[in-house]
PDB file of C-alpha atoms in Angstrom:
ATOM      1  CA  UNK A   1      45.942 -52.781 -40.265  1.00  0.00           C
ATOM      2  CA  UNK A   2      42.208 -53.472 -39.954  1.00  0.00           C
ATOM      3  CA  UNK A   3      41.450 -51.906 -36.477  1.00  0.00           C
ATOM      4  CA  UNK A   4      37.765 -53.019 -35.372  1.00  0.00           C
ATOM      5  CA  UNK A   5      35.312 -49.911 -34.665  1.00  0.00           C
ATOM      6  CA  UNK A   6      34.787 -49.217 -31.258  1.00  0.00           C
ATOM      7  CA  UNK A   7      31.301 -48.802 -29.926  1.00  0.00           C
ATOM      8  CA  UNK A   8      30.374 -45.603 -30.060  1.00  0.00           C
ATOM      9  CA  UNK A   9      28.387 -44.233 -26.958  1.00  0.00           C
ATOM     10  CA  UNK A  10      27.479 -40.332 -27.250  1.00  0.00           C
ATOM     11  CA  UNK A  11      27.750 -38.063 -24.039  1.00  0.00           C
ATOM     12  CA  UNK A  12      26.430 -34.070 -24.425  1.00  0.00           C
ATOM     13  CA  UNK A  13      28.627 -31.797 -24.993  1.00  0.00           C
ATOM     14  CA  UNK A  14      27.027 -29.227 -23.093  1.00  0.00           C
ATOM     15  CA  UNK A  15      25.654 -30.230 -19.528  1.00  0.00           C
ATOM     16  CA  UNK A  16      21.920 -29.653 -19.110  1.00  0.00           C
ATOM     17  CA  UNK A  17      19.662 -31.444 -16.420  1.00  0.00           C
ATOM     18  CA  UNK A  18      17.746 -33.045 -18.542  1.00  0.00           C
ATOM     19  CA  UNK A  19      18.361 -36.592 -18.395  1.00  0.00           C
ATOM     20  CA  UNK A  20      20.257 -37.901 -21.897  1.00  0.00           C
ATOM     21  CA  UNK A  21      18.720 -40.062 -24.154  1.00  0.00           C
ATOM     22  CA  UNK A  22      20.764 -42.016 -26.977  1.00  0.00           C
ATOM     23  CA  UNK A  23      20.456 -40.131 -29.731  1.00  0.00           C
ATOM     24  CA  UNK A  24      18.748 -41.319 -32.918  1.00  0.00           C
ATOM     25  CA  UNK A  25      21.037 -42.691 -35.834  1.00  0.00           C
ATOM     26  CA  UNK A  26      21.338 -40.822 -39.164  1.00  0.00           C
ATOM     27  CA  UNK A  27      18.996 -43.041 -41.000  1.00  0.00           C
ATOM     28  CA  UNK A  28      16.088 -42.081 -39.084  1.00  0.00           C
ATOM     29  CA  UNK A  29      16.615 -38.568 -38.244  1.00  0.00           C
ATOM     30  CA  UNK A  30      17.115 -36.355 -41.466  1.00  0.00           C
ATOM     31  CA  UNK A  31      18.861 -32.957 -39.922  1.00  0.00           C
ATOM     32  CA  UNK A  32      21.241 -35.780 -39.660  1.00  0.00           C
ATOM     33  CA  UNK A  33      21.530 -37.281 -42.869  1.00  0.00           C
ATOM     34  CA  UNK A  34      24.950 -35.168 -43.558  1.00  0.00           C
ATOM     35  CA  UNK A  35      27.093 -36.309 -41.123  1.00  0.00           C
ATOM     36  CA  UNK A  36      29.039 -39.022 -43.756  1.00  0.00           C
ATOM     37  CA  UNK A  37      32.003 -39.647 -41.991  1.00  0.00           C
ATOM     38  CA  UNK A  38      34.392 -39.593 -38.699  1.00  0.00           C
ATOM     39  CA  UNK A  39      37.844 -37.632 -38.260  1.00  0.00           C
ATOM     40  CA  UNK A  40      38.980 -41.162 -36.819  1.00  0.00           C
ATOM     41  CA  UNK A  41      38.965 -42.461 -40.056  1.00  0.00           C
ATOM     42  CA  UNK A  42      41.431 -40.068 -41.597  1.00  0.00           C
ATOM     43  CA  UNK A  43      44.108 -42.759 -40.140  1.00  0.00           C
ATOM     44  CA  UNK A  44      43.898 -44.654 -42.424  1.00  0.00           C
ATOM     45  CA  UNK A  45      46.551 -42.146 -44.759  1.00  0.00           C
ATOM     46  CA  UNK A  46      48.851 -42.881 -42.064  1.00  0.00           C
ATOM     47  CA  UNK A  47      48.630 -40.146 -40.176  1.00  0.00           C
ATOM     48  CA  UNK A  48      48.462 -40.762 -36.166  1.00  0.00           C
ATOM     49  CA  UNK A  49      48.707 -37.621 -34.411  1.00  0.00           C
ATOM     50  CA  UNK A  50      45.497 -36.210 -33.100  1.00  0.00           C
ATOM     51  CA  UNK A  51      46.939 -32.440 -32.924  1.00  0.00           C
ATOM     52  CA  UNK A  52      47.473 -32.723 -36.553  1.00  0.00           C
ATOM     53  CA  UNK A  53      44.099 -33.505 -37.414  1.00  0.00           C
ATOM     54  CA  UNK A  54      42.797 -30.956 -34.855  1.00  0.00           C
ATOM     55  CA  UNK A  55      44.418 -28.652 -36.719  1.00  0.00           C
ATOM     56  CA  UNK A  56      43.453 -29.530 -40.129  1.00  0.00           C
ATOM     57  CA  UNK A  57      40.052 -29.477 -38.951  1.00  0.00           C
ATOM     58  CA  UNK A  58      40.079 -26.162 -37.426  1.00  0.00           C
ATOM     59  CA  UNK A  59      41.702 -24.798 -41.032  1.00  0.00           C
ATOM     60  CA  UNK A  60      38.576 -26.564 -42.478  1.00  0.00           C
ATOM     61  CA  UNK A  61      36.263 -24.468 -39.976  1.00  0.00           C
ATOM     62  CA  UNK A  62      37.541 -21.493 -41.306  1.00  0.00           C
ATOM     63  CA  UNK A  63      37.136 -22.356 -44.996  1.00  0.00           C
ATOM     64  CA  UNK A  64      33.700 -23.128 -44.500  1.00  0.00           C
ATOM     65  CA  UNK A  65      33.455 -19.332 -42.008  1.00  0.00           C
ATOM     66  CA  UNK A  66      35.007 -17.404 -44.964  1.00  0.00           C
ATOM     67  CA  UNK A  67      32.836 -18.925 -47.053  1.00  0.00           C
ATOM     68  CA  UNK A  68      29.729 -18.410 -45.261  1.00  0.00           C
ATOM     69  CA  UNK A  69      28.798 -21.967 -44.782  1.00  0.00           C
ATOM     70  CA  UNK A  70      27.227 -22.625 -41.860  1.00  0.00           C
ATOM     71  CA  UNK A  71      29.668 -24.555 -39.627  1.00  0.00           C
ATOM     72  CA  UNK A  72      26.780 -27.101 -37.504  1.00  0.00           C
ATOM     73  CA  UNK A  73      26.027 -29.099 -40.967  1.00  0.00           C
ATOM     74  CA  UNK A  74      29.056 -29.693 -41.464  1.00  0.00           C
ATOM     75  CA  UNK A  75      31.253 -30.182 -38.475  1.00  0.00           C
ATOM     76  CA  UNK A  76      29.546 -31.814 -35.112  1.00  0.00           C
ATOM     77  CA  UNK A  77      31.613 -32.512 -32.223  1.00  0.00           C
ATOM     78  CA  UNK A  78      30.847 -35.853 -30.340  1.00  0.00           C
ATOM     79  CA  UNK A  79      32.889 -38.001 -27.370  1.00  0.00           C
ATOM     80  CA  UNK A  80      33.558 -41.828 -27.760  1.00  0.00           C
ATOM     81  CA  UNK A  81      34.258 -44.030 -25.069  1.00  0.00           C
ATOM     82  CA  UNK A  82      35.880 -47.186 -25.559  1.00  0.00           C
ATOM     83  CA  UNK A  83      38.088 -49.436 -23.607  1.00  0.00           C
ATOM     84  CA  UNK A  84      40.952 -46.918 -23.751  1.00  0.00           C
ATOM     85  CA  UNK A  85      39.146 -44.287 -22.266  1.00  0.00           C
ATOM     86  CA  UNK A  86      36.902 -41.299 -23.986  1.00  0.00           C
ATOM     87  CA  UNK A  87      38.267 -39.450 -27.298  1.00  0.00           C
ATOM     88  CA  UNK A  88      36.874 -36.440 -28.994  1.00  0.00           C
ATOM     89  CA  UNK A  89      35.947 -37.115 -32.537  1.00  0.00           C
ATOM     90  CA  UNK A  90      34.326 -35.021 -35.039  1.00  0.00           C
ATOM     91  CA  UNK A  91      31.395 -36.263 -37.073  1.00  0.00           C
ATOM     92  CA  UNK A  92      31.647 -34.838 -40.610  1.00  0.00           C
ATOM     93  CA  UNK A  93      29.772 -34.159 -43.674  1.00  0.00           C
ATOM     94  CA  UNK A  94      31.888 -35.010 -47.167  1.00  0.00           C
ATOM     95  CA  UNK A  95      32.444 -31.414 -47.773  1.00  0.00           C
ATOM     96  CA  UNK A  96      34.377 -31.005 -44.866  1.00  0.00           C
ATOM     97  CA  UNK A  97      36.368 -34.907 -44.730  1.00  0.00           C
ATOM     98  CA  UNK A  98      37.275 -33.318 -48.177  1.00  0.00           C
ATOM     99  CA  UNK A  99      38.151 -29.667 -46.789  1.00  0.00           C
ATOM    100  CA  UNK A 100      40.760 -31.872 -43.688  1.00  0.00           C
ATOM    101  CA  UNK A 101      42.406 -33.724 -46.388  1.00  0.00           C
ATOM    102  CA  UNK A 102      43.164 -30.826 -48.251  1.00  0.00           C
ATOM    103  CA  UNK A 103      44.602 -29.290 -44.994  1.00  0.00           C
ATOM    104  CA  UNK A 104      46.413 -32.777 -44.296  1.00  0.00           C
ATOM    105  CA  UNK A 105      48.118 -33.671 -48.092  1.00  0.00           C
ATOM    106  CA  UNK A 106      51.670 -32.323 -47.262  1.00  0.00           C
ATOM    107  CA  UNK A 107      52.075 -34.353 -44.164  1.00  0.00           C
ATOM    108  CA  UNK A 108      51.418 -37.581 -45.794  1.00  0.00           C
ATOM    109  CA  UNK A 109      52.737 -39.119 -48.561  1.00  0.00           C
ATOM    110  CA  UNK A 110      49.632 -41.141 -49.649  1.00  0.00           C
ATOM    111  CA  UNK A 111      47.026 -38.631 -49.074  1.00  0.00           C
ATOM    112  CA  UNK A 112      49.284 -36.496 -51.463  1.00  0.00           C
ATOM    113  CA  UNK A 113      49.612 -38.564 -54.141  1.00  0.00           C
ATOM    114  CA  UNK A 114      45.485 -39.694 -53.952  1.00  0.00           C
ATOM    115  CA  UNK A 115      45.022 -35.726 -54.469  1.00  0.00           C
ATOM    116  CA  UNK A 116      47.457 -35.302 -57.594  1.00  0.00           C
ATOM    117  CA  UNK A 117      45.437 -38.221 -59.082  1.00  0.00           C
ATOM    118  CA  UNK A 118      42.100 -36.093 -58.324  1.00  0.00           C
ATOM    119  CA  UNK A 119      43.622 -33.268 -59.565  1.00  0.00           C
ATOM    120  CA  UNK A 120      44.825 -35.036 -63.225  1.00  0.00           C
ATOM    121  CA  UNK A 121      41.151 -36.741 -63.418  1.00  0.00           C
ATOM    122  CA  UNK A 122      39.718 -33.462 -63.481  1.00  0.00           C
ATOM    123  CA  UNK A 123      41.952 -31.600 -66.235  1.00  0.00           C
TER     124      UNK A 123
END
């Protein structure tokens, strides 16, 4: 199901009193170049519950801790507002999309199966 992209309008998530100004896309500001893809799109492996993600993402948070990656350029937290109200999404570099699949495989059977075919590719 082809769901069209809602317009994407982004609020601060911490409240200043400086006035907010739209901020810049990723093609013209580089510290933002990263930022690759949306939690919102992980539907698409047909799975719908936004608690599940959450927690898949936090798992990936803690990867990238243990690690010593530097959570910021990798993870960014930003609110959409659409007709159904405002949602918290997470903008997201590949590393951790990848990272929140991993995290998601056993609770959907097509995710699962698109990892064991990543997983034979690279024997």
């Amino acid at each position: 199901m082809n769901t069209p992209t809602p317009k994407r309008h982004f609020f601060p998530s911490k409240s200043s009193s400086k006035t907010f100004k739209k901020r810049p896309s990723a093609s013209y500001d580089p510290s933002l170049k990263n930022f690759s893809r949306l939690s919102s799109e992980i539907h698409i492996y047909g799975i719908d519950d936004p608690m599940t993600i959450e927690h898949a993402i936090e798992h990936s948070i803690r990867i990238l801790l243990n690690n010593h990656l530097p959570t910021d350029e990798h993870l960014q937290n930003i609110w959409i507002a659409d007709t159904r109200g405002i949602t918290r999404v997470w903008e997201m570099s590949e590393t951790a999309y990848r990272l929140t699949l991993i995290n998601l495989a056993s609770q959907s059977p097509r995710l699962s199966q698109m990892l064991i075919r990543h997983i034979k590719f690279f024997k």
